[in-house]
Structures are given as structure tokens and as C-alpha cells.
Coordinates of C-alpha atoms and ligand atoms in Angstrom, one line a residue:
Chain A
M1 CA -1.6 7.1 -14.2
T2 CA -3.8 9.9 -13.2
I3 CA -7.3 9.5 -11.9
V4 CA -9.6 12.4 -11.5
K5 CA -12.4 11.6 -9.2
D6 CA -15.7 11.6 -11.0
E7 CA -17.1 14.4 -8.9
A8 CA -14.5 16.7 -10.3
R9 CA -15.9 16.2 -13.7
L10 CA -19.5 16.3 -12.7
N11 CA -19.3 19.5 -10.6
P12 CA -17.0 21.9 -12.3
A13 CA -17.6 24.4 -9.6
P14 CA -15.4 27.4 -10.3
V15 CA -14.9 28.1 -6.6
P16 CA -13.9 25.1 -4.5
P17 CA -16.5 24.6 -1.7
A18 CA -15.4 25.7 1.7
R19 CA -14.5 22.7 3.8
E20 CA -13.9 21.8 7.4
S21 CA -10.2 22.1 8.3
G22 CA -8.2 19.0 7.8
A23 CA -10.6 17.2 5.6
G24 CA -8.6 17.7 2.5
A25 CA -10.6 18.6 -0.6
P26 CA -12.1 15.4 -1.9
P27 CA -14.1 16.9 -4.8
T28 CA -11.0 18.0 -6.5
L29 CA -8.6 15.4 -5.3
R30 CA -6.1 14.3 -7.9
Q31 CA -4.4 11.1 -7.2
Y32 CA -1.1 10.0 -8.5
V33 CA -0.1 6.4 -8.2
S34 CA 3.5 5.5 -8.6
Q35 CA 5.1 2.3 -9.9
L36 CA 5.9 1.4 -6.4
G37 CA 2.3 1.1 -5.4
Y38 CA 2.2 4.1 -3.2
A39 CA -0.5 6.6 -3.6
A40 CA 0.2 10.2 -3.2
A41 CA -2.1 13.0 -3.6
G42 CA -2.3 16.7 -4.0
S43 CA -5.5 18.6 -4.0
E44 CA -5.9 21.3 -6.5
A45 CA -7.2 24.8 -6.0
G46 CA -10.1 24.0 -8.3
P47 CA -10.9 22.4 -11.6
Q48 CA -9.3 24.3 -14.4
P49 CA -12.2 25.8 -16.4
R50 CA -10.0 25.9 -19.5
A51 CA -9.2 22.2 -19.5
D52 CA -12.9 21.5 -19.0
R53 CA -13.9 23.6 -22.0
L54 CA -11.3 21.8 -24.1
R55 CA -12.3 18.3 -23.1
P56 CA -15.0 17.7 -25.8
W57 CA -12.6 18.9 -28.5
L58 CA -9.9 16.7 -27.2
V59 CA -12.2 13.7 -27.6
V60 CA -13.1 14.9 -31.1
A61 CA -9.4 15.3 -32.0
G62 CA -8.9 11.5 -31.4
F63 CA -11.2 10.9 -34.4
V64 CA -9.4 13.1 -36.8
V65 CA -6.6 10.8 -37.8
P66 CA -8.7 7.7 -38.3
L67 CA -11.1 9.7 -40.5
A68 CA -8.3 11.1 -42.5
L69 CA -6.9 7.6 -43.0
L70 CA -10.3 6.3 -44.0
A71 CA -10.5 9.2 -46.5
L72 CA -7.0 8.4 -47.9
W73 CA -7.9 4.7 -48.2
W74 CA -11.1 5.6 -50.0
F75 CA -9.2 8.0 -52.3
L76 CA -6.5 5.5 -53.1
T77 CA -9.0 2.8 -54.1
E78 CA -11.6 4.9 -55.7
F79 CA -9.2 6.3 -58.2
S80 CA -7.3 3.0 -58.6
I81 CA -4.1 4.4 -57.4
V82 CA -3.5 1.1 -55.7
P83 CA -4.8 -1.9 -57.7
A84 CA -7.9 -3.6 -56.2
H85 CA -6.2 -6.9 -55.7
R86 CA -3.7 -5.3 -53.4
M87 CA -6.1 -3.0 -51.5
P88 CA -9.8 -3.4 -51.4
S89 CA -12.1 -0.4 -51.2
P90 CA -13.7 0.4 -47.8
Q91 CA -17.0 -0.6 -49.5
R92 CA -15.7 -4.1 -50.3
V93 CA -14.5 -4.6 -46.8
L94 CA -17.9 -3.6 -45.5
D95 CA -19.5 -6.0 -48.0
A96 CA -17.3 -8.8 -46.8
A97 CA -18.3 -8.0 -43.2
V98 CA -22.0 -8.0 -44.1
A99 CA -21.6 -11.3 -46.0
M100 CA -19.7 -13.0 -43.2
T101 CA -22.1 -11.7 -40.6
A102 CA -25.1 -12.9 -42.6
D103 CA -23.8 -16.5 -42.8
G104 CA -22.5 -16.2 -39.2
V105 CA -19.0 -17.5 -40.1
I106 CA -17.3 -14.5 -38.6
F107 CA -18.8 -15.0 -35.2
G108 CA -17.3 -18.5 -35.0
H109 CA -13.9 -17.1 -35.6
I110 CA -14.3 -14.3 -33.2
A111 CA -15.7 -16.5 -30.5
I112 CA -13.0 -19.1 -30.6
S113 CA -10.2 -16.5 -30.7
T114 CA -11.6 -14.6 -27.8
Q115 CA -12.0 -17.8 -25.9
R116 CA -8.4 -18.7 -26.4
V117 CA -7.2 -15.3 -25.4
V118 CA -9.4 -15.2 -22.3
L119 CA -8.3 -18.7 -21.1
G120 CA -4.6 -18.2 -21.9
F121 CA -4.6 -14.7 -20.4
A122 CA -6.4 -15.9 -17.2
A123 CA -4.1 -18.9 -16.8
G124 CA -0.9 -17.0 -17.6
S125 CA -1.6 -14.0 -15.4
L126 CA -2.7 -16.2 -12.4
L127 CA 0.5 -18.2 -12.7
G128 CA 2.5 -15.0 -13.2
L129 CA 0.9 -13.5 -10.1
A130 CA 1.7 -16.6 -8.0
L131 CA 5.3 -16.8 -9.3
G132 CA 5.8 -13.0 -8.9
A133 CA 4.5 -13.1 -5.4
W134 CA 6.7 -15.9 -4.4
V135 CA 9.8 -14.4 -6.0
G136 CA 9.0 -10.9 -4.8
L137 CA 8.4 -11.8 -1.2
S138 CA 10.6 -14.7 -0.3
K139 CA 14.3 -14.5 -0.3
W140 CA 14.5 -18.2 -1.0
G141 CA 11.8 -18.1 -3.6
S142 CA 13.8 -15.5 -5.4
A143 CA 17.1 -17.4 -5.0
F144 CA 15.6 -20.6 -6.3
L145 CA 13.4 -19.3 -9.1
S146 CA 14.4 -15.9 -10.4
P147 CA 17.5 -17.1 -12.4
T148 CA 15.4 -19.9 -14.0
V149 CA 12.4 -17.8 -14.8
G150 CA 14.7 -15.1 -16.2
A151 CA 16.3 -17.7 -18.5
F152 CA 12.9 -18.9 -19.7
R153 CA 11.8 -15.3 -20.3
A154 CA 14.9 -14.8 -22.4
V155 CA 13.7 -17.4 -24.9
P156 CA 11.7 -15.7 -27.6
S157 CA 8.3 -17.1 -26.8
L158 CA 7.5 -18.1 -30.4
A159 CA 10.3 -20.6 -30.2
W160 CA 8.0 -22.7 -28.0
V161 CA 5.5 -23.2 -30.9
P162 CA 7.1 -26.2 -32.6
L163 CA 7.6 -27.9 -29.2
L164 CA 4.1 -27.2 -28.1
V165 CA 2.7 -28.5 -31.4
L166 CA 4.8 -31.6 -31.0
Y167 CA 3.7 -32.2 -27.4
L168 CA 0.1 -31.0 -27.5
G169 CA -0.8 -31.3 -31.2
I170 CA -2.7 -28.8 -33.1
S171 CA -5.2 -28.6 -30.3
E172 CA -6.8 -25.9 -28.2
D173 CA -4.3 -26.8 -25.5
S174 CA -1.2 -25.9 -27.5
K175 CA -2.7 -22.5 -28.4
V176 CA -3.9 -21.6 -24.9
T177 CA -0.6 -22.7 -23.5
L178 CA 1.3 -20.4 -25.9
I179 CA -0.9 -17.5 -25.0
A180 CA -0.5 -18.3 -21.3
I181 CA 3.3 -18.2 -21.7
G182 CA 3.0 -14.8 -23.4
A183 CA 0.8 -13.4 -20.6
L184 CA 2.8 -14.9 -17.7
F185 CA 6.0 -12.9 -18.0
P186 CA 4.7 -9.3 -18.0
V187 CA 2.6 -10.0 -14.8
Y188 CA 5.5 -11.9 -13.2
T189 CA 8.0 -9.2 -13.8
T190 CA 5.9 -6.3 -12.7
V191 CA 4.5 -8.0 -9.6
A192 CA 7.8 -9.4 -8.4
G193 CA 9.4 -6.0 -8.8
A194 CA 6.7 -4.1 -7.1
L195 CA 6.4 -6.5 -4.1
R196 CA 10.1 -6.1 -3.4
H197 CA 9.6 -2.4 -2.9
V198 CA 6.5 -2.3 -0.7
D199 CA 7.0 0.3 2.0
P200 CA 8.8 -1.6 4.8
H201 CA 7.1 0.6 7.3
L202 CA 3.7 -0.7 6.3
V203 CA 4.9 -4.3 6.3
E204 CA 6.3 -3.9 9.8
L205 CA 3.0 -2.3 10.8
G206 CA 1.1 -5.3 9.6
Q207 CA 3.4 -7.6 11.4
A208 CA 3.1 -5.5 14.6
F209 CA -0.6 -6.1 14.5
G210 CA -0.3 -9.8 14.1
L211 CA -0.3 -10.3 10.3
A212 CA 2.0 -12.9 8.8
R213 CA 2.4 -14.7 5.5
L214 CA -0.9 -14.9 3.7
G215 CA -2.7 -12.4 6.0
L216 CA 0.1 -9.9 5.4
L217 CA 0.1 -10.6 1.7
A218 CA -3.7 -10.2 1.4
R219 CA -4.0 -7.1 3.6
V220 CA -0.8 -5.2 3.1
Q221 CA 1.4 -6.3 0.3
L222 CA -1.0 -7.1 -2.5
P223 CA -3.1 -4.0 -2.0
A224 CA 0.0 -1.9 -2.1
V225 CA 1.0 -3.3 -5.5
V226 CA -2.5 -3.1 -7.1
P227 CA -1.4 -0.4 -9.6
S228 CA 1.5 -2.5 -10.7
I229 CA -0.6 -5.6 -11.0
V230 CA -3.0 -3.7 -13.2
S231 CA -0.3 -2.4 -15.5
G232 CA 1.2 -5.9 -15.7
L233 CA -2.3 -7.2 -16.7
R234 CA -2.5 -4.7 -19.4
L235 CA 0.8 -5.7 -20.9
A236 CA -0.2 -9.3 -20.5
L237 CA -3.4 -8.8 -22.4
A238 CA -1.6 -7.2 -25.3
Q239 CA 0.8 -10.1 -25.3
A240 CA -2.1 -12.5 -25.3
W241 CA -3.5 -11.1 -28.5
L242 CA -0.1 -11.1 -30.1
F243 CA 0.5 -14.8 -29.2
L244 CA -3.0 -15.7 -30.3
V245 CA -2.4 -14.5 -33.8
A246 CA 1.0 -16.2 -33.8
A247 CA -0.5 -19.5 -32.7
E248 CA -3.4 -19.3 -35.1
L249 CA -1.2 -18.3 -38.0
I250 CA 1.0 -21.4 -37.5
A251 CA -1.4 -24.1 -36.6
S252 CA -5.2 -23.8 -36.6
S253 CA -8.3 -24.4 -38.6
V254 CA -10.5 -21.8 -37.1
G255 CA -10.0 -18.4 -35.5
L256 CA -9.0 -14.9 -36.7
G257 CA -5.4 -15.9 -37.3
F258 CA -6.6 -18.8 -39.4
L259 CA -8.8 -16.4 -41.3
L260 CA -5.8 -14.3 -42.1
V261 CA -3.9 -17.2 -43.6
D262 CA -7.0 -18.5 -45.4
S263 CA -7.8 -15.1 -46.9
Q264 CA -4.2 -14.8 -48.0
N265 CA -4.3 -18.1 -49.7
N266 CA -7.5 -17.4 -51.4
G267 CA -6.5 -13.9 -52.4
R268 CA -9.4 -12.4 -50.3
V269 CA -7.7 -9.2 -49.5
D270 CA -11.0 -7.7 -48.4
R271 CA -11.3 -10.4 -45.7
L272 CA -7.7 -9.7 -44.7
F273 CA -8.4 -6.1 -44.1
L274 CA -11.6 -7.0 -42.3
T275 CA -9.7 -9.4 -40.0
I276 CA -7.0 -6.9 -39.2
I277 CA -9.6 -4.3 -38.3
L278 CA -11.5 -6.8 -36.1
L279 CA -8.3 -7.7 -34.3
G280 CA -7.7 -4.0 -33.6
V281 CA -11.2 -3.5 -32.3
L282 CA -11.2 -6.6 -30.2
G283 CA -7.8 -5.8 -28.7
K284 CA -8.9 -2.2 -27.9
T285 CA -12.2 -3.4 -26.4
T286 CA -10.5 -5.9 -24.0
D287 CA -8.0 -3.3 -23.1
A288 CA -10.8 -0.9 -22.3
L289 CA -12.3 -3.6 -20.1
I290 CA -9.1 -3.8 -18.2
G291 CA -9.1 0.0 -18.0
L292 CA -12.5 -0.2 -16.3
L293 CA -11.1 -2.8 -13.9
E294 CA -8.2 -0.5 -13.3
R295 CA -10.4 2.5 -12.5
W296 CA -12.4 0.4 -10.1
L297 CA -9.4 -1.1 -8.4
L298 CA -7.6 2.2 -8.0
K299 CA -10.6 3.8 -6.6
R300 CA -10.9 0.9 -4.1
W301 CA -7.2 0.4 -3.4
G302 CA -5.4 3.4 -4.8
Chain B
M1 CA -3.9 -18.1 16.4
P2 CA -4.7 -16.7 19.8
T3 CA -1.7 -18.0 21.8
T4 CA -2.8 -16.2 25.0
S5 CA -6.1 -15.7 26.5
T6 CA -5.5 -12.0 26.4
L7 CA -6.3 -12.0 22.7
T8 CA -9.9 -13.0 23.1
R9 CA -10.7 -10.3 25.6
T10 CA -11.7 -6.9 24.5
S11 CA -9.3 -5.3 26.9
A12 CA -6.5 -7.2 28.6
P13 CA -5.4 -6.4 32.1
A14 CA -2.4 -4.3 32.4
L15 CA 0.8 -6.3 32.5
P16 CA 4.2 -5.7 34.2
V17 CA 7.2 -5.1 31.9
S18 CA 10.8 -5.7 33.0
L19 CA 13.8 -4.6 31.1
D20 CA 16.8 -6.6 32.1
R21 CA 20.1 -5.2 31.0
V22 CA 18.7 -4.5 27.5
S23 CA 21.5 -3.6 25.0
R24 CA 21.3 -3.1 21.3
T25 CA 24.2 -2.7 19.0
F26 CA 23.8 -2.0 15.3
R27 CA 26.3 -2.3 12.6
D28 CA 27.2 0.8 10.7
T29 CA 27.9 0.9 7.0
A30 CA 31.5 -0.1 7.5
N31 CA 30.2 -3.1 9.5
E32 CA 31.7 -1.6 12.7
P33 CA 29.6 -2.2 15.8
K34 CA 27.7 0.8 16.9
P35 CA 26.2 0.5 20.4
V36 CA 23.0 2.4 20.7
L37 CA 21.6 1.0 24.0
R38 CA 23.6 -0.4 26.8
D39 CA 22.3 -2.2 29.9
V40 CA 19.0 -0.6 30.2
S41 CA 17.2 -2.1 33.2
L42 CA 13.9 -1.0 34.4
E43 CA 10.9 -2.6 36.3
I44 CA 7.6 -1.2 35.2
S45 CA 4.6 -2.2 37.2
P46 CA 1.2 -3.0 35.7
G47 CA -0.8 0.1 34.9
E48 CA 2.1 2.4 35.3
I49 CA 2.7 5.2 32.8
V50 CA 6.4 5.7 32.0
S51 CA 7.8 8.4 29.8
L52 CA 11.1 8.1 28.0
I53 CA 12.8 11.3 27.2
G54 CA 16.3 11.9 25.7
A55 CA 18.1 13.7 23.0
S56 CA 17.1 13.0 19.4
G57 CA 18.9 9.9 18.1
C58 CA 19.7 8.5 21.6
G59 CA 17.8 5.3 21.1
K60 CA 14.3 5.9 22.5
S61 CA 12.5 4.4 19.5
T62 CA 15.0 1.6 19.5
L63 CA 14.1 0.8 23.1
L64 CA 10.4 0.8 22.3
R65 CA 11.1 -1.6 19.4
Q66 CA 12.7 -4.0 21.8
I67 CA 9.6 -3.9 24.0
A68 CA 7.2 -4.4 21.2
G69 CA 9.3 -7.3 19.9
L70 CA 9.9 -5.6 16.5
D71 CA 13.6 -5.9 17.1
R72 CA 15.7 -8.2 19.2
P73 CA 18.2 -6.9 21.8
T74 CA 21.8 -7.9 21.2
G75 CA 22.1 -8.3 25.0
G76 CA 19.7 -8.7 27.9
Q77 CA 16.0 -9.5 27.9
V78 CA 12.6 -7.9 27.9
R79 CA 10.0 -9.7 30.0
I80 CA 6.3 -9.1 29.9
D81 CA 4.4 -10.5 32.8
G82 CA 7.4 -12.7 33.6
T83 CA 7.8 -14.3 30.1
A84 CA 10.7 -13.2 27.9
I85 CA 9.4 -11.8 24.6
D86 CA 10.5 -13.5 21.5
G87 CA 9.5 -11.7 18.3
I88 CA 6.3 -9.7 17.9
D89 CA 4.2 -10.0 20.9
Q90 CA 0.4 -9.8 20.7
R91 CA 0.1 -8.5 24.3
V92 CA 1.8 -5.3 23.2
A93 CA 0.2 -2.7 20.9
V94 CA 2.3 0.0 19.2
A95 CA 1.7 3.4 17.8
F96 CA 4.7 4.3 15.7
Q97 CA 6.4 7.6 15.4
E98 CA 4.8 7.9 11.9
P99 CA 1.1 7.2 11.6
R100 CA 1.6 4.3 9.2
L101 CA -1.9 4.1 8.0
L102 CA -2.7 1.9 5.0
P103 CA -3.5 4.4 2.3
W104 CA -6.2 2.3 0.7
R105 CA -8.3 1.9 3.8
S106 CA -10.6 4.4 5.5
L107 CA -9.7 5.5 8.9
R108 CA -12.3 3.2 10.3
Q109 CA -10.8 0.2 8.5
N110 CA -7.4 1.2 9.6
V111 CA -8.4 1.3 13.2
S112 CA -10.1 -2.1 12.9
L113 CA -6.8 -3.6 11.8
G114 CA -5.8 -3.3 15.4
L115 CA -8.7 -5.5 16.7
P116 CA -7.5 -8.7 18.3
K117 CA -8.0 -11.8 16.2
G118 CA -11.3 -13.5 16.8
T119 CA -13.2 -10.4 17.8
A120 CA -16.8 -10.8 16.9
R121 CA -17.8 -8.5 14.0
V122 CA -20.5 -6.5 15.8
E123 CA -18.4 -6.2 18.9
G124 CA -15.4 -5.1 16.9
Q125 CA -17.4 -2.5 14.9
A126 CA -18.8 -1.1 18.1
R127 CA -15.4 -0.8 19.7
V128 CA -13.9 0.8 16.6
G129 CA -16.7 3.3 16.5
A130 CA -16.3 4.1 20.2
L131 CA -12.6 4.6 19.8
L132 CA -13.0 6.9 16.8
D133 CA -15.4 9.0 18.8
L134 CA -12.9 9.0 21.6
V135 CA -10.2 10.5 19.5
H136 CA -12.6 12.8 17.8
L137 CA -12.5 11.2 14.4
G138 CA -16.2 10.1 14.3
E139 CA -16.9 12.4 11.5
A140 CA -13.8 11.5 9.6
A141 CA -14.2 7.7 9.9
A142 CA -14.9 7.2 6.2
L143 CA -12.0 9.3 4.9
R144 CA -8.8 7.9 3.5
P145 CA -5.5 8.8 5.2
R146 CA -4.5 11.1 2.3
Q147 CA -7.6 13.1 2.9
V148 CA -6.8 13.9 6.6
S149 CA -4.3 16.1 8.4
G150 CA -1.2 14.8 10.1
G151 CA -2.7 15.2 13.5
M152 CA -5.8 13.3 12.5
A153 CA -3.7 10.5 11.1
Q154 CA -1.8 10.3 14.3
R155 CA -5.0 10.1 16.3
A156 CA -6.2 7.3 14.1
S157 CA -2.9 5.5 14.7
L158 CA -3.5 5.9 18.5
A159 CA -7.0 4.5 18.1
R160 CA -5.7 1.5 16.2
A161 CA -3.3 0.7 19.0
L162 CA -6.1 1.1 21.6
S163 CA -8.4 -1.1 19.6
R164 CA -6.2 -4.0 20.4
G165 CA -7.0 -3.6 24.1
P166 CA -3.4 -4.3 24.9
G167 CA -1.8 -5.2 28.2
V168 CA 1.1 -3.0 27.3
L169 CA 0.7 0.1 25.1
V170 CA 3.9 1.5 23.5
L171 CA 3.6 5.0 22.1
D172 CA 6.4 6.7 20.1
E173 CA 5.8 10.4 20.2
P174 CA 2.1 9.9 20.0
F175 CA 1.2 13.6 20.0
G176 CA 4.3 14.8 18.2
A177 CA 2.4 16.0 15.1
L178 CA -0.3 17.7 16.9
D179 CA -0.8 21.4 17.5
A180 CA -0.4 22.7 21.0
L181 CA -4.1 22.8 21.8
T182 CA -5.0 19.4 20.4
R183 CA -2.0 18.0 22.2
L184 CA -3.2 19.2 25.6
K185 CA -6.7 17.7 24.8
M186 CA -5.1 14.4 23.7
Q187 CA -3.1 14.2 26.9
D188 CA -6.3 14.4 28.9
L189 CA -7.8 11.9 26.6
L190 CA -5.0 9.5 27.2
I191 CA -5.4 9.8 30.9
E192 CA -9.1 9.2 30.5
I193 CA -8.5 6.1 28.4
H194 CA -6.0 4.9 30.9
S195 CA -8.4 5.1 33.8
A196 CA -11.1 3.4 31.8
E197 CA -8.9 0.6 30.4
P198 CA -5.7 0.6 32.5
A199 CA -2.8 -0.6 30.4
T200 CA 0.9 -0.3 31.1
I201 CA 1.9 2.6 29.0
I202 CA 5.4 3.3 27.8
L203 CA 5.7 6.5 25.8
V204 CA 8.4 8.5 24.2
T205 CA 8.1 12.3 24.1
H206 CA 10.2 15.3 23.5
D207 CA 8.0 17.4 25.6
V208 CA 9.1 17.5 29.3
D209 CA 5.8 19.0 30.4
E210 CA 3.9 16.3 28.7
A211 CA 6.1 13.7 30.4
L212 CA 5.5 15.2 33.8
Y213 CA 1.8 15.7 33.2
L214 CA 1.1 12.1 32.1
S215 CA 3.5 9.8 33.8
D216 CA 4.2 8.1 37.1
R217 CA 7.9 8.1 36.3
V218 CA 10.0 9.9 33.7
V219 CA 13.1 8.1 32.5
L220 CA 15.9 10.1 31.0
L221 CA 17.9 8.2 28.4
G222 CA 21.3 9.4 27.3
V223 CA 24.9 8.6 26.8
D224 CA 27.5 8.8 29.6
A225 CA 29.5 11.9 29.1
D226 CA 32.7 9.9 29.9
A227 CA 32.0 7.2 27.4
P228 CA 29.9 8.7 24.7
S229 CA 30.4 5.9 22.2
A230 CA 29.3 3.1 24.5
G231 CA 25.6 3.6 23.9
A232 CA 22.8 5.3 25.8
G233 CA 21.6 4.1 29.2
I234 CA 19.3 5.4 31.9
R235 CA 20.6 8.7 33.2
S236 CA 17.9 9.4 35.7
I237 CA 14.5 8.2 36.8
T238 CA 12.2 10.8 38.2
S239 CA 9.1 9.9 40.1
V240 CA 6.4 12.4 39.5
P241 CA 4.5 13.4 42.7
G242 CA 0.7 13.6 42.8
S243 CA -1.9 11.6 41.0
R244 CA -3.6 12.2 37.7
P245 CA -5.1 14.4 36.5
R246 CA -2.4 16.7 37.7
D247 CA -2.5 20.4 38.0
R248 CA -0.5 21.7 35.0
G249 CA 0.6 24.7 37.1
D250 CA 1.9 22.6 40.0
A251 CA 5.0 24.2 41.4
R252 CA 6.6 20.8 42.2
L253 CA 6.3 19.9 38.5
A254 CA 8.0 23.2 37.6
E255 CA 11.0 22.2 39.7
L256 CA 11.2 18.8 38.1
R257 CA 10.9 20.4 34.7
V258 CA 14.0 22.4 35.4
E259 CA 15.9 19.3 36.5
L260 CA 14.9 17.3 33.5
L261 CA 15.7 20.1 31.0
D262 CA 19.1 20.4 32.6
G263 CA 19.5 16.6 32.2
L264 CA 18.6 17.1 28.5
G265 CA 21.3 19.8 28.3
V266 CA 18.8 22.6 27.7
P267 CA 19.5 25.7 29.8
S268 CA 16.2 26.6 31.5
H269 CA 17.3 30.1 32.5
H270 CA 15.5 29.4 35.8
Q271 CA 16.2 31.8 38.6
P272 CA 15.3 30.4 42.1
Q273 CA 12.6 32.8 43.3
P274 CA 13.2 34.4 46.7
H275 CA 10.2 33.8 48.9
Ligands
LIG401 N1 18.1 -0.4 11.9 C1 19.1 0.4 12.2 N2 20.4 0.2 11.7 C2 21.4 1.0 12.1 N3 21.3 2.0 13.0 C3 20.1 2.2 13.5 C4 18.9 1.5 13.2 N4 17.9 1.9 13.9 C5 18.3 3.0 14.6 N5 19.6 3.1 14.4 C6 20.5 4.2 15.1 O1 20.2 4.1 16.4 C7 20.2 5.4 16.9 C8 18.9 5.7 17.7 O2 17.8 5.7 16.9 P1 16.4 5.9 17.4 O3 15.5 5.9 16.3 O4 16.1 4.9 18.5 O5 16.5 7.4 18.1 P2 15.4 8.2 18.8 O6 15.9 8.4 20.2 O7 14.1 7.6 18.7 O8 15.4 9.6 18.1 P3 14.3 10.6 17.8 O9 13.9 11.3 19.0 O10 14.8 11.5 16.8 O11 13.1 9.8 17.2 C9 20.4 6.4 15.8 O12 21.7 6.8 15.8 C10 20.1 5.5 14.6 O13 21.0 5.9 13.5
LIG402 MG1 12.3 8.1 17.7

């Protein structure tokens, strides 16, 4: 992970400003955060003007492939190279979107799916954080829990679906639980691993100044592993969407996964395409939100 | 959980420290006992400044860790104000050999980590501000540790230890990372701080001149030449004449310097001057 402080982007001064000795060079500070949660930094001689000139083009480059794919899609359907019942034209997908927006149906599906993801993700990652902290920090916690948690993690998570449906029915609970299971393990694994490797010098420092247990956790250990927590959260969010679709495909009457099954059954290939695109957009959007959180957290704690 | 009344004061009175046959034996990788310290006994009176000198690796940091309660002696006892210490002791504040600043906190926030529990917010902020000014970090208070030089970081670490207002201050090579000039200034600063808030100070240094300039007594640690594997003990204790601030050019100090360097095994190339 690399963060370039905003000022570096805002003031691409060709010559680094003269600074008082010792004060480093904050405007061009580049910060590297390792998996272990330590931050190390090196300041650069100055922003590279070449990289700065390239930046807009690099952003544009990201749009090239999607546009090419869109063109290919249009080409394939426009000239009926792929039959319409297998692949709808971009226009038909757009029409489907407009129609479903007009009668508001699509918003219901999006809302319920997002709600499930958010609830499951929140529950799973909090539990993962708690378990990870326990296992990562306490010798006994690790001795008691890590073999069991490891075994549970080894079960392919979709194997829980029939059991969850049997116990909790085709309810919100069963879906949110499944999503929580999916979100729990990435957070648990990264947090437990990172906490084991917090710089022992810093931990001892905290203890020397009277911190213990929760105080030590809050002031030294957790801040030291913030980068790992964030990458765990990112993985967990991706898992949450994955498990959402799995849960909704198997047992639901509303939601984007249900929309997929429903469209398949009704031969509405346009709606199928629309739903897939929506899932991509939603996943990317929530990931970007975590990205914002990450930037803020690393600025504060990095 | 203020267990002693000293925690609630801004600055505790200086406390006596007594080392009673303190020994520490580590286990090496083959699980063989490896004695590092053997029977170190020393009475330190309240407000005294004692310097520990000795060859690298002889156990100076290890001895400080016993005093701070960060490690437990395998034999003997450390008593502070008459009570044997058991684990980390809040009457002692440490500045480690490395600055050990939390990288995600500003220098100011790092220094406030040292404030005793239960310090009122306003009072604490004022104290931290004053200490930062004292160690000439007032301007740099908002910077993160990675943005400051090694010497600045070490000064912040000293300020953090001072912010505790400790009865006993334990400093492991506090000025080791400083350039010669800053080092001299910091020595005077330490003397100033000590007269303003007298704490018992035990410090490790590699600099014999620094030891003589700062301390009441200089303790030379080292192994016995006849039994080098038995662990280090006290080789000599030198009382430094005069009172602080001392004259850096004092001839008596120059004589002691030669003795101590000899004790460290460094030839001083000193020729007695005919008068
Ligand atoms: N936790 C430990 N386990 C095993 N051996 C240790 C441990 N801590 C210190 N030692 C050993 O004890 C000896 C003394 O170490 P110490 O750090 O006290 O030396 P020092 O006098 O402070 O040296 P320096 O001047 O270089 O800082 C060394 O040989 C070191 O290897
Ligand atoms: Mg040492």
C-alpha cells in the first residue's frame, strides 16, 4: 500500500522547499505500510514531474478496456453474431434498467441486498476482530481457539447453507448469518496474524508506562495493526458480496441473487445482464468506501 | 489504578533505590545458563545521580531493566523506597536505549503517554507543553516520529519519561544518538531538570566525560578477569568531587577520567605532567 500525501499532488513543486534541519520533508513524504503494521517512510527528492504528467492518461487508460468490451458487445449483438436470446444488446439492458427503475422494482432488490451485506459484514467483521484479537494476543486464547477456528474455516462456507436454512428458515437471519460467516474469517486471520507480530519493543514501552490489557490493546496493539485490519475488511467485504449472491440464489424471494434466478427462469437475459452489472457496480462502490476509510485510517494511524 | 499516592502528584519526591545482590542469568539458545549480572549491590540515595559505565554487552541495560521492573532478577532484590519491586513499577520512568515512539502519534501525544494516570487534562497538556519546550521540541510537537531526526526522537523519549514526574528516572544512553553539541546542551538540561524536579537518576552512558559531568557517583560494571563467564559485577565506584554544574575542564575530573578509561580497558595515553 502506498499513500502519497495529498499535498504532494496539490503542489507539484519542481524544487523541494528548503526545510529546517531534522524536520524531514513532509510535503513529499511517501509512506509505506507493511503487513506487520509498521510504518516506514522515505522522503523523496521531489515529485517526479514525468509521473505527474502521465497521471491523467493513466486514469484514461483504465476506461479503454471497458469501452472496448462495450463496443465488442454492441458489435456481437448488432450483427446478430450471438443470438438475442443468449446475449441482449446494450440497448435492451438499458431499456430493462429504465423499466425497472420506472416501476421502482429494482430499488427494492438493491436495498434488501445491500442491507444484508451491510449487516452480515458488520456482524462478521466485529466477531472476526474480537476472535482475532483474542487469539492473536493471548497464549491461552490461541491454544483454546485457534485449532477449532481453523477447522471451521476449512469447511467450505457454502456447506453451511442447508443447515442454516434448516435452523433459521428462509429468513433474513439465515442469509445474514451466512454472510457474516463469510466476512468473519478474512478479518480473523489477518488480525490474529498481525497482532502476534506487533513490535515487542512498543508493547514493552506501553507496559512500562502503565498500560495493560485493554489499555494496551487500544493504545498500542490495535493502532499498530490498523493496516492489516483494513486489508482484512476489504477481503471480508468481497466475501460478503459473494456469500450474498450464494444465499440469495439458493433461498430467497427478493434481492439481486433472486433476480438472477428469476430472470433465468423467465428467460429475461437482459435482466440477467443488468443484475450482473449492478452487482459489479455495488461491489466496487462499497470497496471504494472501504478505500476511503483506509486512507483516513492510515493518515491517522499509519 | 493509582496504587501509590505518587501517581496523583505531578512530580513525585525522589526515592531511594537499593540493589541487593541482584543477579540475572539468561538461557542461551542451547538452554545453557548464561550469567550476565552477578551480585550487584548498591545503595542509591534519593535525588542522587548515578552513572553506569561498562563495556558493550556487559549488562548495563539488563541492570536498568531490573530496576524498572521490566525484567525479574534471578537472584537478589531491587527495593525502591524500602519496598521490593515486583513487576513494572509506576514510581519508575524509563527512557529506553531506542526512542520507542509510537509512529502513529505526534511527538506531543507520545510525550503525553507518560503522564501519570488521573492527571487532569488541562494540567497534563500544560506539563507536556512545558516539557516539549524544555527539550527544544516545541516547534516539532505536531510532527510524527518518522518526520523527525534520531536526536529529536530521543529527546521526545526523555520528555515522555519526565512527564511521569517519577521518583526514579532510569535512562539508557539518553544522549547516545545526539551530536556532540546537542549532547552537551542536553547534559546541562538534565542538570537543570534535576534541580527543578529532583528525581533519583540512574543512567547508562558510554561517555566517561558525560558520566563525570552529570553524576554523583560513577559505577563501573564489568566481568572479573579471573572468572569472565560468571557475569558482570561492580568493578569500581567513583565518587565525583564538586557539585553540579561542574567545570568541564576541572583537573580532578581529568584524573578520574584516566582511571575510568583504564578501568574500561581503553589506554588513555596519559602522561603525568611534571609541575
Ligand atoms: N532477553 C535476553 N535473553 C538472552 N540474553 C540476553 C537477553 N537480554 C540481554 N541478554 C544478554 O545479556 C548481555 C548484556 O546485554 P545488555 O543489553 O544488558 O548489554 P549492555 O551493557 O546494555 O550493552 P550496550 O552497551 O551495547 O547497550 C548480552 O550478552 C546479551 O546478549
Ligand atoms: Mg544497553
